[in-house]
PDB file of C-alpha atoms in Angstrom:
ATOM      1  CA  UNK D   1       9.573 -30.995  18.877  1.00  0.00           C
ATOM      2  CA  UNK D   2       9.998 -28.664  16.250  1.00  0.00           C
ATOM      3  CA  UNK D   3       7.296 -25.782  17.140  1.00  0.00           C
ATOM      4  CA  UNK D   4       7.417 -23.128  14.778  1.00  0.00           C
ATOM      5  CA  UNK D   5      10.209 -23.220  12.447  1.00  0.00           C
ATOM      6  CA  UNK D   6      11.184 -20.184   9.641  1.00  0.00           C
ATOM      7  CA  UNK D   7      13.035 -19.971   6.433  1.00  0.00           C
ATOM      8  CA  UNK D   8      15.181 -18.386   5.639  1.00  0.00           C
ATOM      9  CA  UNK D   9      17.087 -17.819   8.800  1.00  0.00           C
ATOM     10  CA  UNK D  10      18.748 -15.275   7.433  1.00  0.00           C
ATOM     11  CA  UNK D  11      18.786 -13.181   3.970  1.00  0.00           C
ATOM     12  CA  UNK D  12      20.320  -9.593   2.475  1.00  0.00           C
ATOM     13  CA  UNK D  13      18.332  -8.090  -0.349  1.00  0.00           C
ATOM     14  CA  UNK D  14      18.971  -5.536  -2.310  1.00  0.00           C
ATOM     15  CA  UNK D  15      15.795  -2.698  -2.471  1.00  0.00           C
ATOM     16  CA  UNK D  16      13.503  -3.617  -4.870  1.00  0.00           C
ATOM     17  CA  UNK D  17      13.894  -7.277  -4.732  1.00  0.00           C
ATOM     18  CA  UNK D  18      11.535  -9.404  -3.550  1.00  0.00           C
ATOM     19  CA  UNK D  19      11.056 -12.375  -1.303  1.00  0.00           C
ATOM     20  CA  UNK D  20       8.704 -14.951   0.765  1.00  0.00           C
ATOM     21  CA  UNK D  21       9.462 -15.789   4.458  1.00  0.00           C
ATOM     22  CA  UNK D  22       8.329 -19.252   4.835  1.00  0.00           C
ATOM     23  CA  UNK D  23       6.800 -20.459   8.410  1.00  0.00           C
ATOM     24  CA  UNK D  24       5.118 -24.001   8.950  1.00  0.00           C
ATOM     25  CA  UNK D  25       4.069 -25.063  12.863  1.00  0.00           C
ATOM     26  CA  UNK D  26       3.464 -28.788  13.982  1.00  0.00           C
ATOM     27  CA  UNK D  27       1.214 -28.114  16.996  1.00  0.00           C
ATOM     28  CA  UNK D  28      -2.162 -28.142  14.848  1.00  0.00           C
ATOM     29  CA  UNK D  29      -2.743 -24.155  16.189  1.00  0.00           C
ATOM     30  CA  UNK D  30      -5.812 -22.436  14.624  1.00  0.00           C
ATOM     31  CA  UNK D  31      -3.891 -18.665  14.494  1.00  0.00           C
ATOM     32  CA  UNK D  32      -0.628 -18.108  12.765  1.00  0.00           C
ATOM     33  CA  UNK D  33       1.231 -14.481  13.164  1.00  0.00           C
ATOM     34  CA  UNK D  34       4.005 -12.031  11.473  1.00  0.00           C
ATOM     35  CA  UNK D  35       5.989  -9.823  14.002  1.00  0.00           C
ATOM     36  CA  UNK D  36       8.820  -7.925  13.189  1.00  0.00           C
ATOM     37  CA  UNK D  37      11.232  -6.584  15.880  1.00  0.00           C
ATOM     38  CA  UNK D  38      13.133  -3.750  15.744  1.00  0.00           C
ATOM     39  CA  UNK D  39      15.538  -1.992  18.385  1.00  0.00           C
ATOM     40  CA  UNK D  40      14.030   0.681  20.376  1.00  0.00           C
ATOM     41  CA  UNK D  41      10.776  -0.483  19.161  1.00  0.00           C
ATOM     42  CA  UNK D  42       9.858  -3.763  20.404  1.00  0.00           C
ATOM     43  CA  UNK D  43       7.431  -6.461  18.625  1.00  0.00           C
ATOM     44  CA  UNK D  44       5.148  -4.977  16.297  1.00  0.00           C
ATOM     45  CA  UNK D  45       2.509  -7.388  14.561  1.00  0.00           C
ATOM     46  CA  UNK D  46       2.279  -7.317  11.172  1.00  0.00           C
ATOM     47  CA  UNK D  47      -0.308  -9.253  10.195  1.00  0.00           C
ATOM     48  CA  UNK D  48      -2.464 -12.477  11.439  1.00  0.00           C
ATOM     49  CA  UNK D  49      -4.563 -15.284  11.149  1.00  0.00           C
ATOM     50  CA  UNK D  50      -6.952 -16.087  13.058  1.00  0.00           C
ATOM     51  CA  UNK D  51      -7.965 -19.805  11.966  1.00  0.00           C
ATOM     52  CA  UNK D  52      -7.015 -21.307   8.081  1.00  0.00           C
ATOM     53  CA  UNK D  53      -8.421 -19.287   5.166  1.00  0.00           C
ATOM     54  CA  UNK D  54      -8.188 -16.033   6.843  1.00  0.00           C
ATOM     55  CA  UNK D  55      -5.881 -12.940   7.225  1.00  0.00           C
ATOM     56  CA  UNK D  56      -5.983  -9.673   9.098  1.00  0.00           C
ATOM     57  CA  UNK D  57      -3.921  -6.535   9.320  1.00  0.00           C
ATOM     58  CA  UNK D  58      -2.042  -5.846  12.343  1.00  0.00           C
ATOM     59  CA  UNK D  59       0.052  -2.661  13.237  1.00  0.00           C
ATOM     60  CA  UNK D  60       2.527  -2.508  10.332  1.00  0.00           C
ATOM     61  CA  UNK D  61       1.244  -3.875   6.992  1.00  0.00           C
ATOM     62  CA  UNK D  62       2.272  -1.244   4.821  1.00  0.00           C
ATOM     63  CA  UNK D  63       5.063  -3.782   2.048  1.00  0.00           C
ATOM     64  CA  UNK D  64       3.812  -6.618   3.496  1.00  0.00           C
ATOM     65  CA  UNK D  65       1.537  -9.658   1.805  1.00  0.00           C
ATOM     66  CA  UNK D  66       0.438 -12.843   3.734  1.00  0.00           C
ATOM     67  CA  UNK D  67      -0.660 -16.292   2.467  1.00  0.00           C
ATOM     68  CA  UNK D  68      -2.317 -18.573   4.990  1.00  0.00           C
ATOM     69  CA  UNK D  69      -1.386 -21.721   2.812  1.00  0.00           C
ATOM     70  CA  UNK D  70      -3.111 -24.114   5.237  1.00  0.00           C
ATOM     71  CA  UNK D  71      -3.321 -24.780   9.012  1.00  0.00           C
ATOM     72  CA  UNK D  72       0.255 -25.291   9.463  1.00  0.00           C
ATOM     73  CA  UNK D  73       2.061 -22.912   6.978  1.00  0.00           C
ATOM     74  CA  UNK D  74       1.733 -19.055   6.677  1.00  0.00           C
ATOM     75  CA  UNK D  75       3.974 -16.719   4.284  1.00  0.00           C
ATOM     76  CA  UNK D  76       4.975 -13.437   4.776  1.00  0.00           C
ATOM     77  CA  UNK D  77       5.797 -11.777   1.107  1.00  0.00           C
ATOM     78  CA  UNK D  78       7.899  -8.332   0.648  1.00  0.00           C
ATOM     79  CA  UNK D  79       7.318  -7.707  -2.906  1.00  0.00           C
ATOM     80  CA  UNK D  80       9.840  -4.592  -3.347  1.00  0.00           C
ATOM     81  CA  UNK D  81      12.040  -4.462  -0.633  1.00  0.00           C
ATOM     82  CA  UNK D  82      12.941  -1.628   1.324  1.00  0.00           C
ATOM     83  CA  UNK D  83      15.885  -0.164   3.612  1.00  0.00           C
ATOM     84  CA  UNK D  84      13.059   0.036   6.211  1.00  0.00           C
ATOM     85  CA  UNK D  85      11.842  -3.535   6.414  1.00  0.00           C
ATOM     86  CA  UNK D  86      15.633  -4.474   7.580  1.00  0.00           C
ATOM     87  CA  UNK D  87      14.553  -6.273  10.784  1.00  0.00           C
ATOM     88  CA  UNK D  88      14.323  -9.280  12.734  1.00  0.00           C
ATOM     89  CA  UNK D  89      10.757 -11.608  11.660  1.00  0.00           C
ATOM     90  CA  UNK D  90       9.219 -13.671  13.926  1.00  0.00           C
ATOM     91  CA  UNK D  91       6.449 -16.000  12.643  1.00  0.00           C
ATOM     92  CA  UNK D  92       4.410 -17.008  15.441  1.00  0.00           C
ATOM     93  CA  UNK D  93       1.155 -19.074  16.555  1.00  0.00           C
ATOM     94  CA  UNK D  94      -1.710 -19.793  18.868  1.00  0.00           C
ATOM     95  CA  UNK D  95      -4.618 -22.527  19.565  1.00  0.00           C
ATOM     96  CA  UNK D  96      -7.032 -19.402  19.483  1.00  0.00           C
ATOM     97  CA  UNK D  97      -7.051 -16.117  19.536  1.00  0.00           C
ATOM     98  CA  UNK D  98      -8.317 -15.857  23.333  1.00  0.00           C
ATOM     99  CA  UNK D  99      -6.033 -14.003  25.245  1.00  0.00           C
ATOM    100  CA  UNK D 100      -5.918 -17.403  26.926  1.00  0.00           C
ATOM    101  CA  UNK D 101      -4.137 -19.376  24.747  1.00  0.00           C
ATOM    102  CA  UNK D 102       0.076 -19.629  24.567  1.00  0.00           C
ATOM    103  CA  UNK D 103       1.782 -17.987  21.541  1.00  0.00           C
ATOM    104  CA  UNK D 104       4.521 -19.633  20.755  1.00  0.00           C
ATOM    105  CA  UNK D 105       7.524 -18.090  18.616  1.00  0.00           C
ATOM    106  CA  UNK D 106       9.879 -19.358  15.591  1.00  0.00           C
ATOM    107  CA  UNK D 107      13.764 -18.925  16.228  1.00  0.00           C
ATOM    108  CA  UNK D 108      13.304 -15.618  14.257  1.00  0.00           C
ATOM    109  CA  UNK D 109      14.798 -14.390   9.844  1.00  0.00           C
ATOM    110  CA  UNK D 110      17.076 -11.755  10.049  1.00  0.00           C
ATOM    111  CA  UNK D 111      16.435  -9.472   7.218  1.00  0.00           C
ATOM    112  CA  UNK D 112      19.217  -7.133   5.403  1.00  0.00           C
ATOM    113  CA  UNK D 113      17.712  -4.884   2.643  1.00  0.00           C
ATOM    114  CA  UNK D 114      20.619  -2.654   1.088  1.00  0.00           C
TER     115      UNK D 114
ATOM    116  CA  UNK M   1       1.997   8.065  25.252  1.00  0.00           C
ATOM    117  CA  UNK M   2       3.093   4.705  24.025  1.00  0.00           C
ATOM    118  CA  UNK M   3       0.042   2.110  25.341  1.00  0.00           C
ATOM    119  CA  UNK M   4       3.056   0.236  27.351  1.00  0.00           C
ATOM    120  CA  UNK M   5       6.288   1.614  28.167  1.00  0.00           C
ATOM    121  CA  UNK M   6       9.216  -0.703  29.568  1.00  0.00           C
ATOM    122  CA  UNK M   7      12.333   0.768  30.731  1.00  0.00           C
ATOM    123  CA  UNK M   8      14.939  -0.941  28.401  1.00  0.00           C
ATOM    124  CA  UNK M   9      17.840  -1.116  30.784  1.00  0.00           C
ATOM    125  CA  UNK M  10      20.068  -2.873  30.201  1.00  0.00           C
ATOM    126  CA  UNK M  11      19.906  -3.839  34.257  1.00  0.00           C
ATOM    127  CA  UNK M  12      23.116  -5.345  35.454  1.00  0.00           C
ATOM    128  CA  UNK M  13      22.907  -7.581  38.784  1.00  0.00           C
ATOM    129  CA  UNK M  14      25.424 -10.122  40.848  1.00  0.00           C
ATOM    130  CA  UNK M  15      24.467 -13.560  40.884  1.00  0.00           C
ATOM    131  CA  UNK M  16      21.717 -14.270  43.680  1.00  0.00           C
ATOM    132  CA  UNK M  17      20.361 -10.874  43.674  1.00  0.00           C
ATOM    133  CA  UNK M  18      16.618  -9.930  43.288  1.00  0.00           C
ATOM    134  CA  UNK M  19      15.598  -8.643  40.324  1.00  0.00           C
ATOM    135  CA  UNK M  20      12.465  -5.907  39.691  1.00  0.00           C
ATOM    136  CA  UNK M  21      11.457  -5.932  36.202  1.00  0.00           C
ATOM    137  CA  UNK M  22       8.096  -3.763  35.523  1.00  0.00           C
ATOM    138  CA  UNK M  23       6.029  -2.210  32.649  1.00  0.00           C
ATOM    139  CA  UNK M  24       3.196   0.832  33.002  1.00  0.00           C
ATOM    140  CA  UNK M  25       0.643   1.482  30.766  1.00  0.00           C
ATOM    141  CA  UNK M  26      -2.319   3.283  29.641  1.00  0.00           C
ATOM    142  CA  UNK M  27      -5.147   1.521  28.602  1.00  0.00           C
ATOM    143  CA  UNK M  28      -7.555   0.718  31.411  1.00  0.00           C
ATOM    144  CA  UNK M  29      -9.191  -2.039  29.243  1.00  0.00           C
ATOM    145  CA  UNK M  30      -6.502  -4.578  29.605  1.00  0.00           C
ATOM    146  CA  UNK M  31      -6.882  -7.347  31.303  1.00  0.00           C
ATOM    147  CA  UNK M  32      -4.571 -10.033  30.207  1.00  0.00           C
ATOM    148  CA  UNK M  33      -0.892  -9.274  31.401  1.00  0.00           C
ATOM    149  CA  UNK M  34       2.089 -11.765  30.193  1.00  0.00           C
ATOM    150  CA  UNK M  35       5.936 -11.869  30.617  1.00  0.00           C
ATOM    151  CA  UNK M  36       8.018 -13.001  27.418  1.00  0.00           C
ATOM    152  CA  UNK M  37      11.731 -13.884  28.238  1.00  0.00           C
ATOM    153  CA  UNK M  38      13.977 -13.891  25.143  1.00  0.00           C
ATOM    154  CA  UNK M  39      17.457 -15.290  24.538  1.00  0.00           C
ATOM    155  CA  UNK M  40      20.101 -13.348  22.412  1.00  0.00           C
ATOM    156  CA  UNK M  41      19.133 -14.530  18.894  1.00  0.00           C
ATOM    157  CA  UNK M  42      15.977 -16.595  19.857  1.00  0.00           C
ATOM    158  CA  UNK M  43      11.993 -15.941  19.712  1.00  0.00           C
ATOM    159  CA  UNK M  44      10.601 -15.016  22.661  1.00  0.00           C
ATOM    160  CA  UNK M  45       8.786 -17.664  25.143  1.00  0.00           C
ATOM    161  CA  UNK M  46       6.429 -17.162  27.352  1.00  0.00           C
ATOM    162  CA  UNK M  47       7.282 -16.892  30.820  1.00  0.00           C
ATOM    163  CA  UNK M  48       4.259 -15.837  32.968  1.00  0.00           C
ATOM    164  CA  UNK M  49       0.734 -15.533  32.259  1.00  0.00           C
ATOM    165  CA  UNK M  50      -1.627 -13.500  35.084  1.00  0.00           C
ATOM    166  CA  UNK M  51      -5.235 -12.384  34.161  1.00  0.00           C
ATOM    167  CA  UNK M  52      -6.221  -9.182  35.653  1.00  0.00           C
ATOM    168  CA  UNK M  53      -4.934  -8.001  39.240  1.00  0.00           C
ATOM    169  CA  UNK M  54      -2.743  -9.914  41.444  1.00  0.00           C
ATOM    170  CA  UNK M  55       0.056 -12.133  42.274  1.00  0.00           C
ATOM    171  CA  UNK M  56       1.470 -15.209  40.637  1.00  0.00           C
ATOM    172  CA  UNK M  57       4.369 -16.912  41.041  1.00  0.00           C
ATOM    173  CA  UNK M  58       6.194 -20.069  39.456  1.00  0.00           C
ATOM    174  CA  UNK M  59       9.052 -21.146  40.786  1.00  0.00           C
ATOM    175  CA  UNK M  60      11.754 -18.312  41.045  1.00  0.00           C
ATOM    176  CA  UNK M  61       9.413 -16.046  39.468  1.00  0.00           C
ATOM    177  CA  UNK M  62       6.474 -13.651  40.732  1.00  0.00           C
ATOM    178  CA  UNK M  63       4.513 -11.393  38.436  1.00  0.00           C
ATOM    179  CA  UNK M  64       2.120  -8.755  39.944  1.00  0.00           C
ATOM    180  CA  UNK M  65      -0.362  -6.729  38.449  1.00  0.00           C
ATOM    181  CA  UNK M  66      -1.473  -3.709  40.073  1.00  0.00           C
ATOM    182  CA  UNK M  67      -4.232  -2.698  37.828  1.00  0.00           C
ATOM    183  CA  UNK M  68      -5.376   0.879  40.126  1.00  0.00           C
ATOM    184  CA  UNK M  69      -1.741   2.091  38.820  1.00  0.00           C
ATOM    185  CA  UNK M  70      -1.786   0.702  35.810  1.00  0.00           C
ATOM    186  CA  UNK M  71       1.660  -1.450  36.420  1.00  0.00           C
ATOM    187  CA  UNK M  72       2.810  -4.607  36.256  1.00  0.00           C
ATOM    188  CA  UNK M  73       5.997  -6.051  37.769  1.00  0.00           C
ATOM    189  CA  UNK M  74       7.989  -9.428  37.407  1.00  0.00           C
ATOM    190  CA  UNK M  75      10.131 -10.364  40.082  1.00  0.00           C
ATOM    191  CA  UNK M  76      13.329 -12.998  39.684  1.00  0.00           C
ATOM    192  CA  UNK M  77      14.693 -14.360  43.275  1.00  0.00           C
ATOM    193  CA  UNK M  78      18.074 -15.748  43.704  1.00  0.00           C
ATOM    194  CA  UNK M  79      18.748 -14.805  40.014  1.00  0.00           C
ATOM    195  CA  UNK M  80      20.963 -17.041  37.742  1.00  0.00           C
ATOM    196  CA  UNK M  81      23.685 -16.060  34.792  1.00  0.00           C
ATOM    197  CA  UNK M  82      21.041 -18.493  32.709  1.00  0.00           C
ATOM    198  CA  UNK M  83      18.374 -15.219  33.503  1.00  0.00           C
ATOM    199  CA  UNK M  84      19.929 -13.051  31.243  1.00  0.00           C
ATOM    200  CA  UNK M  85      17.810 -12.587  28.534  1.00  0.00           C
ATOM    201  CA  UNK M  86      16.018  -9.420  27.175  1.00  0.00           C
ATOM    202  CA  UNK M  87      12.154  -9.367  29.229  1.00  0.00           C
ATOM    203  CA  UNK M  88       9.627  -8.479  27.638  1.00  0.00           C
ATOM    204  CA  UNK M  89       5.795  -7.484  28.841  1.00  0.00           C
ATOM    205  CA  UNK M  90       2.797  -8.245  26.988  1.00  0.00           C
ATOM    206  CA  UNK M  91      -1.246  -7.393  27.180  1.00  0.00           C
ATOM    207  CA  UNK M  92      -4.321  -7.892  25.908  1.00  0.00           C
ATOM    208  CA  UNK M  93      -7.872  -6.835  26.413  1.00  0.00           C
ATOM    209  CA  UNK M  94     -10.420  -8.521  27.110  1.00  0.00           C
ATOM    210  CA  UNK M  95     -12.727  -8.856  24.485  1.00  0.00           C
ATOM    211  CA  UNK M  96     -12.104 -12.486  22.404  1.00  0.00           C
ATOM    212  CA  UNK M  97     -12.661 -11.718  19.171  1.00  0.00           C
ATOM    213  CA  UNK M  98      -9.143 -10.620  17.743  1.00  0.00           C
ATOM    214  CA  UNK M  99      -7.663 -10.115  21.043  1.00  0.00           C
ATOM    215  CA  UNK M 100      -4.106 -12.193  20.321  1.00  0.00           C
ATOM    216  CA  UNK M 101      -4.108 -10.072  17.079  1.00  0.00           C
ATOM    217  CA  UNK M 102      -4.153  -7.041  19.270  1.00  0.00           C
ATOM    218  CA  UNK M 103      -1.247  -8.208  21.705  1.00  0.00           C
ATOM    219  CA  UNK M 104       0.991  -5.400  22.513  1.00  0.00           C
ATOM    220  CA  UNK M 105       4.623  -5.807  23.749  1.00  0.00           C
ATOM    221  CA  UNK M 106       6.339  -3.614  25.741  1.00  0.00           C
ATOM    222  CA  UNK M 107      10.114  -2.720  23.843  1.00  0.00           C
ATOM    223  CA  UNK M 108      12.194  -5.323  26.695  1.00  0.00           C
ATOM    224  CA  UNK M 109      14.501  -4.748  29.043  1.00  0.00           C
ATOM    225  CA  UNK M 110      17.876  -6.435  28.904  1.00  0.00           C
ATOM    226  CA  UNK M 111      19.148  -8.200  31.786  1.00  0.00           C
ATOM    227  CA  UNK M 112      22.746  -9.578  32.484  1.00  0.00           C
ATOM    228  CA  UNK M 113      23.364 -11.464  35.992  1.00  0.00           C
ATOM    229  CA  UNK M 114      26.798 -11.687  36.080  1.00  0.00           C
ATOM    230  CA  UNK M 115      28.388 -14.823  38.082  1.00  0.00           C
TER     231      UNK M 115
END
Protein backbone atom coordinates (compact mmCIF):
# COMPACT_ATOMS: atom_id res chain seq x y z
CA UNK A 1 0.00 0.00 0.00
CA UNK A 2 1.59 3.01 -0.96
CA UNK A 3 -0.48 5.83 1.08
CA UNK A 4 0.84 9.08 0.48
CA UNK A 5 4.00 9.19 -1.31
CA UNK A 6 6.32 12.68 -2.01
CA UNK A 7 8.89 13.77 -4.46
CA UNK A 8 11.48 14.73 -4.12
CA UNK A 9 12.64 13.07 -0.98
CA UNK A 10 15.14 15.25 -0.67
CA UNK A 11 16.51 18.59 -2.50
CA UNK A 12 19.17 21.72 -1.75
CA UNK A 13 18.34 24.95 -3.52
CA UNK A 14 20.02 27.75 -3.78
CA UNK A 15 17.75 31.19 -2.69
CA UNK A 16 15.96 32.33 -5.40
CA UNK A 17 15.42 29.15 -7.17
CA UNK A 18 12.40 27.63 -7.48
CA UNK A 19 10.70 24.29 -7.18
CA UNK A 20 7.38 21.98 -6.98
CA UNK A 21 7.00 19.29 -4.23
CA UNK A 22 5.02 16.66 -5.82
CA UNK A 23 2.43 14.48 -3.56
CA UNK A 24 -0.13 11.89 -5.10
CA UNK A 25 -2.31 9.51 -2.43
CA UNK A 26 -4.04 6.13 -3.49
CA UNK A 27 -6.72 5.99 -0.77
CA UNK A 28 -9.39 8.10 -2.89
CA UNK A 29 -9.30 10.91 0.29
CA UNK A 30 -11.40 14.07 -0.38
CA UNK A 31 -8.66 16.57 1.65
CA UNK A 32 -5.05 16.78 0.75
CA UNK A 33 -2.53 18.94 3.15
CA UNK A 34 1.08 20.83 3.23
CA UNK A 35 2.86 20.78 6.70
CA UNK A 36 6.17 21.79 7.24
CA UNK A 37 8.12 20.81 10.43
CA UNK A 38 10.61 22.56 11.96
CA UNK A 39 12.66 21.96 15.32
CA UNK A 40 11.40 23.69 18.28
CA UNK A 41 8.36 24.39 16.37
CA UNK A 42 6.41 21.42 15.63
CA UNK A 43 3.91 20.86 12.50
CA UNK A 44 2.68 23.93 11.12
CA UNK A 45 0.04 23.65 8.16
CA UNK A 46 0.65 25.39 5.31
CA UNK A 47 -2.01 25.12 3.25
CA UNK A 48 -5.11 22.61 2.43
CA UNK A 49 -7.68 21.14 0.54
CA UNK A 50 -10.58 20.37 1.53
CA UNK A 51 -12.16 18.18 -1.43
CA UNK A 52 -10.69 18.49 -5.43
CA UNK A 53 -10.83 21.98 -6.95
CA UNK A 54 -10.24 23.77 -3.81
CA UNK A 55 -7.42 25.35 -1.66
CA UNK A 56 -7.18 27.17 1.63
CA UNK A 57 -4.55 28.94 3.64
CA UNK A 58 -3.34 27.46 6.72
CA UNK A 59 -0.83 28.94 9.32
CA UNK A 60 2.24 29.63 7.15
CA UNK A 61 1.51 30.52 3.49
CA UNK A 62 3.63 33.36 3.12
CA UNK A 63 6.31 31.69 -0.33
CA UNK A 64 4.11 29.10 -0.69
CA UNK A 65 1.65 28.17 -3.91
CA UNK A 66 -0.61 25.01 -4.04
CA UNK A 67 -2.16 23.16 -7.02
CA UNK A 68 -4.87 20.64 -6.22
CA UNK A 69 -4.23 18.80 -9.64
CA UNK A 70 -7.00 16.26 -8.99
CA UNK A 71 -8.27 14.00 -6.16
CA UNK A 72 -5.14 12.19 -5.75
CA UNK A 73 -2.27 14.72 -6.45
CA UNK A 74 -1.59 18.12 -4.71
CA UNK A 75 1.66 20.42 -5.32
CA UNK A 76 3.26 22.54 -3.10
CA UNK A 77 5.32 25.37 -5.26
CA UNK A 78 8.23 27.71 -3.67
CA UNK A 79 8.69 30.09 -6.40
CA UNK A 80 11.91 32.02 -4.92
CA UNK A 81 13.36 30.11 -2.37
CA UNK A 82 14.41 31.20 0.85
CA UNK A 83 16.98 30.34 3.80
CA UNK A 84 13.74 30.20 5.87
CA UNK A 85 11.70 27.59 4.06
CA UNK A 86 14.76 25.02 4.87
CA UNK A 87 12.54 22.39 6.55
CA UNK A 88 11.14 19.09 6.60
CA UNK A 89 7.48 18.87 4.17
CA UNK A 90 5.00 16.61 4.88
CA UNK A 91 2.15 16.23 2.34
CA UNK A 92 -0.69 14.75 4.01
CA UNK A 93 -4.51 13.60 3.60
CA UNK A 94 -7.93 12.86 4.94
CA UNK A 95 -11.49 11.25 3.85
CA UNK A 96 -13.00 14.64 5.22
CA UNK A 97 -12.24 17.30 6.99
CA UNK A 98 -14.28 16.13 10.24
CA UNK A 99 -12.15 15.99 13.02
CA UNK A 100 -13.26 12.37 12.67
CA UNK A 101 -11.53 11.21 9.94
CA UNK A 102 -7.59 9.70 10.00
CA UNK A 103 -4.86 11.92 8.44
CA UNK A 104 -2.49 10.05 7.14
CA UNK A 105 1.22 11.34 6.39
CA UNK A 106 3.86 10.96 3.36
CA UNK A 107 7.47 9.74 4.45
CA UNK A 108 8.30 13.52 4.48
CA UNK A 109 11.06 16.13 1.51
CA UNK A 110 13.78 17.43 3.26
CA UNK A 111 14.41 20.85 2.01
CA UNK A 112 18.02 22.71 1.93
CA UNK A 113 17.80 26.35 0.65
CA UNK A 114 21.45 27.95 0.75
CA UNK B 1 0.67 31.36 25.29
CA UNK B 2 1.20 28.84 22.58
CA UNK B 3 -2.61 27.10 22.08
CA UNK B 4 -0.71 23.63 23.04
CA UNK B 5 2.47 23.30 24.73
CA UNK B 6 4.33 19.78 24.94
CA UNK B 7 7.34 19.41 26.96
CA UNK B 8 9.94 18.26 24.30
CA UNK B 9 12.05 16.03 26.47
CA UNK B 10 13.87 14.14 25.24
CA UNK B 11 12.51 11.48 28.15
CA UNK B 12 14.88 8.63 28.64
CA UNK B 13 13.35 5.29 30.27
CA UNK B 14 14.61 1.41 30.89
CA UNK B 15 12.88 -1.10 29.03
CA UNK B 16 9.45 -2.10 30.80
CA UNK B 17 8.99 1.12 32.47
CA UNK B 18 5.79 3.30 32.32
CA UNK B 19 5.85 6.10 30.41
CA UNK B 20 3.71 9.66 31.05
CA UNK B 21 3.59 11.63 28.00
CA UNK B 22 1.11 14.83 28.28
CA UNK B 23 0.23 18.14 26.49
CA UNK B 24 -1.79 21.38 28.15
CA UNK B 25 -3.50 23.82 26.39
CA UNK B 26 -5.59 26.79 26.14
CA UNK B 27 -8.42 26.78 24.10
CA UNK B 28 -11.55 25.58 25.85
CA UNK B 29 -13.23 24.90 22.43
CA UNK B 30 -11.39 21.77 21.63
CA UNK B 31 -12.82 18.83 21.58
CA UNK B 32 -11.02 16.39 19.43
CA UNK B 33 -7.67 15.24 21.15
CA UNK B 34 -5.17 12.80 19.06
CA UNK B 35 -1.68 11.24 19.69
CA UNK B 36 0.78 11.15 16.56
CA UNK B 37 3.87 8.82 17.10
CA UNK B 38 6.72 9.55 14.66
CA UNK B 39 9.81 7.55 13.70
CA UNK B 40 13.27 9.27 13.14
CA UNK B 41 12.92 10.29 9.46
CA UNK B 42 9.23 9.19 8.93
CA UNK B 43 5.67 11.10 8.82
CA UNK B 44 3.88 10.92 11.69
CA UNK B 45 0.94 8.17 12.24
CA UNK B 46 -1.69 8.31 14.18
CA UNK B 47 -1.66 6.60 17.33
CA UNK B 48 -4.77 7.44 19.45
CA UNK B 49 -7.84 9.18 18.72
CA UNK B 50 -10.26 10.28 21.99
CA UNK B 51 -13.16 12.82 21.49
CA UNK B 52 -13.68 15.05 24.35
CA UNK B 53 -13.05 13.89 28.12
CA UNK B 54 -11.98 10.56 29.16
CA UNK B 55 -10.08 7.43 28.93
CA UNK B 56 -9.09 5.23 26.05
CA UNK B 57 -6.86 2.70 25.73
CA UNK B 58 -5.52 0.27 22.89
CA UNK B 59 -3.41 -2.18 23.68
CA UNK B 60 -0.25 -0.88 25.62
CA UNK B 61 -1.53 2.49 25.28
CA UNK B 62 -4.03 4.81 27.36
CA UNK B 63 -4.78 8.39 26.44
CA UNK B 64 -6.77 10.62 28.90
CA UNK B 65 -8.26 13.80 28.50
CA UNK B 66 -8.97 15.86 31.37
CA UNK B 67 -10.78 18.66 29.77
CA UNK B 68 -11.56 20.86 33.50
CA UNK B 69 -7.54 21.28 33.33
CA UNK B 70 -7.19 21.58 30.05
CA UNK B 71 -4.60 18.40 29.72
CA UNK B 72 -4.24 15.53 28.02
CA UNK B 73 -1.95 12.58 28.81
CA UNK B 74 -0.79 9.34 26.89
CA UNK B 75 0.35 6.60 28.84
CA UNK B 76 2.83 3.59 27.39
CA UNK B 77 2.92 0.32 29.83
CA UNK B 78 5.67 -2.12 29.74
CA UNK B 79 7.41 0.18 27.17
CA UNK B 80 9.51 -1.30 24.25
CA UNK B 81 13.02 0.00 22.50
CA UNK B 82 10.45 -0.12 19.23
CA UNK B 83 8.53 3.05 21.41
CA UNK B 84 11.06 5.38 20.76
CA UNK B 85 9.82 7.74 18.53
CA UNK B 86 9.22 11.56 18.90
CA UNK B 87 5.11 11.90 20.34
CA UNK B 88 3.32 14.21 19.25
CA UNK B 89 -0.33 15.71 20.48
CA UNK B 90 -2.89 16.96 18.26
CA UNK B 91 -6.53 18.89 18.53
CA UNK B 92 -9.24 20.10 16.94
CA UNK B 93 -12.45 21.89 17.63
CA UNK B 94 -15.42 21.02 17.12
CA UNK B 95 -17.04 22.75 14.53
CA UNK B 96 -16.82 20.57 10.91
CA UNK B 97 -16.38 22.91 8.53
CA UNK B 98 -12.46 23.33 8.19
CA UNK B 99 -11.75 21.69 11.37
CA UNK B 100 -8.72 19.17 9.97
CA UNK B 101 -7.44 22.44 8.33
CA UNK B 102 -7.28 23.89 11.78
CA UNK B 103 -5.41 20.82 13.47
CA UNK B 104 -2.83 22.00 15.81
CA UNK B 105 0.19 19.88 16.95
CA UNK B 106 1.85 20.17 19.93
CA UNK B 107 6.07 20.56 19.11
CA UNK B 108 6.72 16.39 20.33
CA UNK B 109 8.46 14.99 22.81
CA UNK B 110 11.27 12.57 22.09
CA UNK B 111 11.35 9.34 23.70
CA UNK B 112 14.24 6.70 23.87
CA UNK B 113 13.52 3.29 25.90
CA UNK B 114 16.68 1.94 26.14
CA UNK B 115 16.94 -2.09 26.32
Amino acid sequence: NAGVTQTPKFQVLKTGQSMTLQCAQDMNHNSMYWYRQDPGMGLRLIYYSASEGTTDKGEVPNGYNVSRLNKREFSLRLESAAPSQTSVYFCASSRGLSSGNTIYFGEGSWLTVV
Amino acid sequence: QKEVEQDPGPLSVPEGAIVSLNCTYSNSAFQYFMWYRQYSRKGPELLMYTYSSGNKEDGRFTAQVDKSSKYISLFIRDSQPSDSATYLCAMSESNYGGSQGNLIFGKGTKLSVKP
